XYZ file of C-alpha atoms in Angstrom:
433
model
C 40.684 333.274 132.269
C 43.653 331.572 130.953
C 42.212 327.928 131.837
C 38.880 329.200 130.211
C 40.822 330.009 127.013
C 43.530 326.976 126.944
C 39.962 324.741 127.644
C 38.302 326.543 124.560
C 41.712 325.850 122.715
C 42.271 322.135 123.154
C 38.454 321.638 122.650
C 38.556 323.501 118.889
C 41.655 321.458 118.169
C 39.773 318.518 118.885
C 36.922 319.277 116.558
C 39.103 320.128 113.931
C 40.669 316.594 114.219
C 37.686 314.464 114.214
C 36.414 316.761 111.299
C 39.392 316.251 109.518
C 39.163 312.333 110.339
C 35.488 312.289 109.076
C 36.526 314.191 105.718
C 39.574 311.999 104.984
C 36.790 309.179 105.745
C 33.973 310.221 103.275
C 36.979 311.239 100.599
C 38.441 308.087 100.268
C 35.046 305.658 100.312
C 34.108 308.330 97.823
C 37.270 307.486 95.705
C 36.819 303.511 96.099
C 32.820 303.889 94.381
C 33.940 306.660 92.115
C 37.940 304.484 91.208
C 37.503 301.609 93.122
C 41.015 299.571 93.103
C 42.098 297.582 90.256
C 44.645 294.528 90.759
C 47.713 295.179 90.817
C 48.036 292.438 88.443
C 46.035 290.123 86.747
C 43.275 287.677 88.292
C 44.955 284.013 88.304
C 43.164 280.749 89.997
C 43.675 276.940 90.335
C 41.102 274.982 90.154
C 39.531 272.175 88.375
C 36.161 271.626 87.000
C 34.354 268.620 85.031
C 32.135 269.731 81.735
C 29.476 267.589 80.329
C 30.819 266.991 76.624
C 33.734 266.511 74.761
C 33.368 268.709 71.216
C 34.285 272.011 72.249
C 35.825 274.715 69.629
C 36.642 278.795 70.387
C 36.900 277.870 74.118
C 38.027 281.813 76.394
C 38.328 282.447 80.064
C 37.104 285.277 81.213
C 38.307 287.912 83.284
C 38.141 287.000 86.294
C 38.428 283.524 85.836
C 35.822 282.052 86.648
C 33.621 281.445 83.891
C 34.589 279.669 80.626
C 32.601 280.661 77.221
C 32.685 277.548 74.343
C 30.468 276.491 71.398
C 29.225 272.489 71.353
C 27.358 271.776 68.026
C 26.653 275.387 66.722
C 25.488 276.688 70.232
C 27.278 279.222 72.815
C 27.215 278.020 76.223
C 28.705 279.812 79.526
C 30.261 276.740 82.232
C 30.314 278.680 85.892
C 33.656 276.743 87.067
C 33.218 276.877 90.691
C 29.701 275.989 90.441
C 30.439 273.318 87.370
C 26.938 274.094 86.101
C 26.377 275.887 82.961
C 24.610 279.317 83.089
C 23.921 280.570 79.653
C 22.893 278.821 76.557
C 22.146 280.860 73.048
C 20.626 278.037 70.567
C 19.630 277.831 67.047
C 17.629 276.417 64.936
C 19.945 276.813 61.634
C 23.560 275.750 62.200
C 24.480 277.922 59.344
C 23.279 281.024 61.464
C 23.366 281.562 65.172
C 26.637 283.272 67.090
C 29.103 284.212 64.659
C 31.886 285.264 66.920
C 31.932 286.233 70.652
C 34.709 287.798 72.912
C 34.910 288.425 76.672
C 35.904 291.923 77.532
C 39.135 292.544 79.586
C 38.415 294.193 82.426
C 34.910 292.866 83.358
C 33.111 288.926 83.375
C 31.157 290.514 80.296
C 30.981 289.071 76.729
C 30.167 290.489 73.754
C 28.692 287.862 70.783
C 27.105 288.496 67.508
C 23.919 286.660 66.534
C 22.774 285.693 62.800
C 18.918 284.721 62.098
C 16.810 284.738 59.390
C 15.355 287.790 58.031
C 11.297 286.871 58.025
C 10.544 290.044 55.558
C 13.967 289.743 53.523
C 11.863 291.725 50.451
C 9.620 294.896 50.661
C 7.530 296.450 48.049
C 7.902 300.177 47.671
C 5.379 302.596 46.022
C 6.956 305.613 43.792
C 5.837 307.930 41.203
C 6.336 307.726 37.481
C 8.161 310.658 36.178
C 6.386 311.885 33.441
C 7.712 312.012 30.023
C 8.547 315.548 28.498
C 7.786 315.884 25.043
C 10.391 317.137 22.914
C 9.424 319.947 20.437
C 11.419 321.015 17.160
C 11.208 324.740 16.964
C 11.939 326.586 13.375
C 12.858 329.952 13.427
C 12.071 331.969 10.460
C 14.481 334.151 8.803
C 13.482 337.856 8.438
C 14.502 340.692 6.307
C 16.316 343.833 8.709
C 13.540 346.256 7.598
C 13.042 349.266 10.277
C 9.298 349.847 10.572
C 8.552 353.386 12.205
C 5.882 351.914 15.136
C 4.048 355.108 14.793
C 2.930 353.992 11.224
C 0.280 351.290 10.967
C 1.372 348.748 8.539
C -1.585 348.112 5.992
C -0.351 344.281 5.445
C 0.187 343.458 9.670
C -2.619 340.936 10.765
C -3.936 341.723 14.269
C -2.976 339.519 16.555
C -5.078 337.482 17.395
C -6.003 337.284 21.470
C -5.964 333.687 23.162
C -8.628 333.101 25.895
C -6.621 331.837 29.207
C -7.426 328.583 30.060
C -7.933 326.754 33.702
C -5.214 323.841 33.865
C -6.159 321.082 35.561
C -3.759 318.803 37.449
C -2.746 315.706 36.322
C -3.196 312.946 38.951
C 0.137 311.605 39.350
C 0.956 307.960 38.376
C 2.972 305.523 40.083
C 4.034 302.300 40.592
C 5.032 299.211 42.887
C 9.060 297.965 42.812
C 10.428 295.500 44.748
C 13.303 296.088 47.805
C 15.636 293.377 48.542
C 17.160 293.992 51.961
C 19.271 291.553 53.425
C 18.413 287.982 53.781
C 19.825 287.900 56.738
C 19.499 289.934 60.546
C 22.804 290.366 62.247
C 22.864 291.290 65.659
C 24.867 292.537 68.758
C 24.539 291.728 72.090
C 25.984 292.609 75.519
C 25.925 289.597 78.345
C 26.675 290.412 81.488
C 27.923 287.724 84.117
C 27.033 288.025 88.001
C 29.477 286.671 90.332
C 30.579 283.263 90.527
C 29.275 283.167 93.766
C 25.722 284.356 93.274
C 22.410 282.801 92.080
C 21.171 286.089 89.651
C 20.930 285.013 85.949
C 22.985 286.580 83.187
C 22.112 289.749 81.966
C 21.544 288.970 78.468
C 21.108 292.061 76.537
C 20.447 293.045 72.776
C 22.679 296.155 71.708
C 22.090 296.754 68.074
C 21.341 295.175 64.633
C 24.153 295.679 62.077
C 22.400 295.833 59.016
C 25.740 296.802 56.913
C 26.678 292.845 58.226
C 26.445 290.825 54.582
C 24.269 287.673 54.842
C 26.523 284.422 54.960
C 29.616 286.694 56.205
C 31.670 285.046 58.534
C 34.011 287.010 61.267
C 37.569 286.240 60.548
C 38.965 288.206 63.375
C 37.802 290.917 66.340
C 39.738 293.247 68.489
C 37.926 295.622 70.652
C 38.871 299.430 72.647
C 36.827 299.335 75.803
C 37.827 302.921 76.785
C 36.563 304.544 73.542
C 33.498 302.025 72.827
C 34.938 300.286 69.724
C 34.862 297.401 68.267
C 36.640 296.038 64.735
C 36.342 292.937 62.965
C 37.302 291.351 59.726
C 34.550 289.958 58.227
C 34.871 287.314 55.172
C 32.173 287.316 51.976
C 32.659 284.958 49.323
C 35.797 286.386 47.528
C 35.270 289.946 49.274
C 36.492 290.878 52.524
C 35.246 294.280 54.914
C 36.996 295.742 57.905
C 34.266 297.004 60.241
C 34.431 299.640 62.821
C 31.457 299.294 65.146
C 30.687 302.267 67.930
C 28.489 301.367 70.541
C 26.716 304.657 70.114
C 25.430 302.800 66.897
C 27.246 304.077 64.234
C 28.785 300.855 61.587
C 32.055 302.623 58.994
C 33.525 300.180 56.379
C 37.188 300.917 56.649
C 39.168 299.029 54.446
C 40.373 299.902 50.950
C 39.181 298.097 47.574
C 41.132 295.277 47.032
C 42.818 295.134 50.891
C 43.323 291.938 52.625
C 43.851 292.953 56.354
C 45.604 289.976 58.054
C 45.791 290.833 61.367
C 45.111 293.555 64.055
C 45.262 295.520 66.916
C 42.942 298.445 68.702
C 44.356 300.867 70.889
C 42.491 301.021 74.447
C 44.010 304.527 74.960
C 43.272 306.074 71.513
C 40.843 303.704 69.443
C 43.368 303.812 66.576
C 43.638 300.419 64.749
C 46.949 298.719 63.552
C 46.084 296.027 60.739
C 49.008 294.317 58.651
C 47.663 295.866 54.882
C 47.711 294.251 51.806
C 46.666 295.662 48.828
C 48.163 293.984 45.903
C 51.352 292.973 46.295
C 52.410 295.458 49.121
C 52.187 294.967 52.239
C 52.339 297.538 54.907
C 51.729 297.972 58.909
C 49.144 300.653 58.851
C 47.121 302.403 61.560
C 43.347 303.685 60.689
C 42.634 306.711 63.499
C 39.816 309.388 62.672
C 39.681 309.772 59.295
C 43.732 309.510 58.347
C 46.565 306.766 57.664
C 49.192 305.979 58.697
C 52.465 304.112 57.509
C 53.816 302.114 60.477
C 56.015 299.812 58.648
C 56.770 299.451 54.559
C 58.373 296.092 55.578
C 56.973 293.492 53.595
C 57.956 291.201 56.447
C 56.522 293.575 59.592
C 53.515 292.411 61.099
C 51.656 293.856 63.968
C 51.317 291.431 67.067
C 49.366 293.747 69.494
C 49.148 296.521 71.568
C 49.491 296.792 75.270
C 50.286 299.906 78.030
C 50.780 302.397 75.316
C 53.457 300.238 73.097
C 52.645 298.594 69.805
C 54.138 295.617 69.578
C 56.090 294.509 65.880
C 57.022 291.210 64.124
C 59.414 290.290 61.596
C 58.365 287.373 60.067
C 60.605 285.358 57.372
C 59.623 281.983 56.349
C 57.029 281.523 58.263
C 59.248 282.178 61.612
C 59.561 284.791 64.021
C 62.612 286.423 64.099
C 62.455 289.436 65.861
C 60.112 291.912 68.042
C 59.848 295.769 67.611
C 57.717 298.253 69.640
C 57.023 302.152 69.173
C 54.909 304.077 71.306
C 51.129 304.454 70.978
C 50.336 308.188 70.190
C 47.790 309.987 69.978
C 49.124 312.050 67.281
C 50.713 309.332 64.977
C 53.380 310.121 62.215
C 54.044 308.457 59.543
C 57.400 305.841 59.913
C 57.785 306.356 63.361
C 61.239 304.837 65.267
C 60.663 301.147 65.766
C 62.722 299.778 69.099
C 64.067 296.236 68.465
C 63.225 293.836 71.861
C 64.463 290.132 70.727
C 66.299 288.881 67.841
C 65.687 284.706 67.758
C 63.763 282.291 66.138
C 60.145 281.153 66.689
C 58.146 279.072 64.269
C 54.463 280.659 63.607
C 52.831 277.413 62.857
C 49.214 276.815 63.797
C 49.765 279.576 66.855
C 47.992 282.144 68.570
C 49.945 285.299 69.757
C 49.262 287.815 72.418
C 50.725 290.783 74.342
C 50.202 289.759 78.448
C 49.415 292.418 80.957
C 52.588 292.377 81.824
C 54.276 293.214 78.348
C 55.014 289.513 77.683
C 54.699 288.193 73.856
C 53.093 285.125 74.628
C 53.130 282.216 71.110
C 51.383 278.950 71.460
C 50.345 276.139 70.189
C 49.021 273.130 71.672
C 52.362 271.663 72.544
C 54.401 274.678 73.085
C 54.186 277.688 74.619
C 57.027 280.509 73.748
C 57.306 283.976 76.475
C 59.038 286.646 76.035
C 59.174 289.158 78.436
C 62.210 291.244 79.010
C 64.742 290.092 75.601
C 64.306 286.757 77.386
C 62.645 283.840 75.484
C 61.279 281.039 77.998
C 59.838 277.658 76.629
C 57.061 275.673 78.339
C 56.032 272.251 77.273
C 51.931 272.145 77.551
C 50.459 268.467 79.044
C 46.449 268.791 77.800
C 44.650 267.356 75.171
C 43.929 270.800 74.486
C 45.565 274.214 75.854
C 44.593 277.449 75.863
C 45.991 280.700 77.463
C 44.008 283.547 78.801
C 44.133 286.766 76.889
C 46.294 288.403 79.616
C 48.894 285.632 79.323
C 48.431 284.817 82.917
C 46.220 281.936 83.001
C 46.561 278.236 81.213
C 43.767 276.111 80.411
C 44.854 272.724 80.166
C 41.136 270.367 79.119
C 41.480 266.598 79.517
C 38.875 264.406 78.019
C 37.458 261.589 80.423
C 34.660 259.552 79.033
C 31.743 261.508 77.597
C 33.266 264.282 80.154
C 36.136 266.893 79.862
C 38.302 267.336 82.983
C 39.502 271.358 83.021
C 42.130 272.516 84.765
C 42.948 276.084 85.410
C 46.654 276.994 86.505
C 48.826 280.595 86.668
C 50.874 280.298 83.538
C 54.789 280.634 85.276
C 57.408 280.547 82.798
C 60.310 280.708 85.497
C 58.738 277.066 87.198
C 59.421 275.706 83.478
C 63.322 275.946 84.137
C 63.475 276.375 79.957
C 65.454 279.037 78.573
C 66.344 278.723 74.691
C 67.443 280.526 71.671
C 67.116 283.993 73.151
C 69.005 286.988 72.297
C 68.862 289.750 75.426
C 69.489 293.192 73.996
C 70.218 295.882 77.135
């Protein structure tokens, strides 16, 4: 009896396991399709590719690395790097039209572009009724003598009334007329193209997301920042003399958000929140301000603050004087934000803001370039790299350089991990504990 039960015993225990094997199993293949793993930090490759052409302008990486987005003569073309073919093309007939603007998205080989065309039907006529006229009538009102008259005595000298015979209006057909529309001259749209892997012979998803019919015709995009986690994107966009911040939701809605009269030079979205930063000007102040639903904020009443970017929940600050960077702030990214919050001083130094792009790297870096220079600071620690292209460009999350090379009717690329501790340069930093 006792071998029966100990036999019973070891064989239960042994179900139990592989059940709790198979469940452990399922649970976590469950959690890789549901969260599958991210990189622990970002995608970097070396390799080199040859491009047909030598007149590129607005060149990006993407994510991944592996595909590079460019315009040559007005059109938008995608170069596959390991393949060295080029995948996508987006044409047009009217180089004063076409793709506006375009940015790849950071955590996926998708970019987003906006198109221009011609509007073929750019004015509609409209039929609507004529309101009629009311004449106006002058009404007298005769004055009259307070004399009581008993109404059981029949004045000799009252007229009978006389009795009107009701008659049958008829309705007046109702007039109208034809006016002329003017919608805009111009169709703006956005679209949504997807990239397969570098490896793989599918062809781009190319995919049309929504007009923008608030865009104004001949408006050019000055600057776009986008929040992938709340689906939104903002962009500056230049008309003539006037200037619009637009908020764009992929669930369709378009909000104007600026003031009258503000010049927004510069921003930053928040992936965690969708609030935007934007350096304010309105007149002759000038402000850090942040735009979340439906309220301001005052970041910063320093004329000379300027916001550089946002990264892992920390908004990153510049003091600018003359044209130079002299130090970096940060204060946290809220969800509830407060006007005049703390602001945490990183670096004191000098940096000249020239003809330079700046971004925040993935790993908290301020990253300022040019196309001979390249300035990191990561920790209070400035480090100084000398770039060797014809052309450089660094990859959004500060981890990849771009060095092109022109050869011929050709342009040699060259992609490389951008390392500031193989530069051996350290200047003019100040390290604050």
């Amino acid at each position: 009896m006792k071998k029966k039960l100990r036999t019973i015993f070891v064989w239960v225990l042994v179900s139990l396991l592989l059940q709790f094997g198979a469940y452990s199993y399922l649970e976590n293949k469950v959690a890789q399709v549901v969260m599958p793993n991210e990189p622990s930090g970002p995608i970097t490759k070396e390799l080199q590719a040859t491009i047909p052409g030598t007149e590129f302008e607005n060149i990006q990486v993407s994510y991944a690395k592996d595909y590079l987005a460019y315009t040559e003569n007005g059109t938008l073309k995608i170069f596959n790097l390991k393949k060295e073919k080029i995948v996508f093309e987006k044409k047009t007939n009217d180089k004063s039209l076409g793709v506006l603007s375009y940015q790849w998205l950071p955590d996926r080989d998708t970019l987003l572009y906006f198109y221009a065309k011609k509007n073929p039907n750019p004015v509609t006529y409209v039929t609507v009724p004529i309101k009629p006229t009311t004449p106006t009538v002058d009404t007298k009102t005769d004055q009259k003598t307070d004399t009581k008259i008993d109404p059981k005595v029949e004045d000799p000298n009252q007229k009978p009334a006389k009795t009107v015979d009701k008659v049958e209006q008829k309705e007046t057909p109702v007039q109208t007329k034809t006016e002329v529309r003017y919608n805009n001259p111009q169709i703006t749209e956005l679209y949504t193209l997807e990239l397969p892997g570098s490896d793989e012979d599918t062809e781009p998803d190319d995919r049309f997301n929504q007009t923008i019919n608030e865009f104004p015709a001949g408006g050019k995009i000055d600057e776009l920042v986008f929040s992938t986690s709340t689906n939104l994107i903002y962009l500056t966009v230049k008309d003539g003399s006037k200037e619009l911040l637009m908020e764009i939701d992929v669930m369709k809605n378009v909000r104007t958000l600026n003031r009258t009269g503000e010049i927004v030079d510069g921003m930053a979205a928040s992936d965690r929140y969708g609030t935007l930063y934007i350096n304010s000007k309105i007149g002759g102040t000038k402000q850090v301000v942040s735009l979340g639903v439906g309220n301001r904020h005052v970041i910063s009443k320093n004329a000379n603050d300027k916001v550089l970017g946002i990264r892992d929940g920390k908004i990153y600050i510049g003091e600018v004087i003359n044209n130079e960077l002299v130090k970096i702030k940060t204060t946290e990214d809220r969800s509830e934000i407060s006007d005049n919050p703390s602001l945490k001083t990183e670096w004191e130094g000098s940096i000249p803001l020239s003809e330079v792009s700046i971004l925040i790297g993935s790993q908290g870096e301020v990253v300022i370039y040019n196309q001979q220079t390249a300035y990191i600071i990561k920790s209070g620690e400035l480090n100084e790299i000398s770039l060797k292209g014809d052309e450089n460009y660094i990859s959004d999350d500060g981890a990849e350089l771009i060095e092109l090379k022109k050869s011929g009717t050709s342009t040699l690329v060259e992609l490389q991990a951008l390392n500031p501790k193989e530069s051996g340069i350290v200047t003019n930093s100040f390290h604050l504990e």
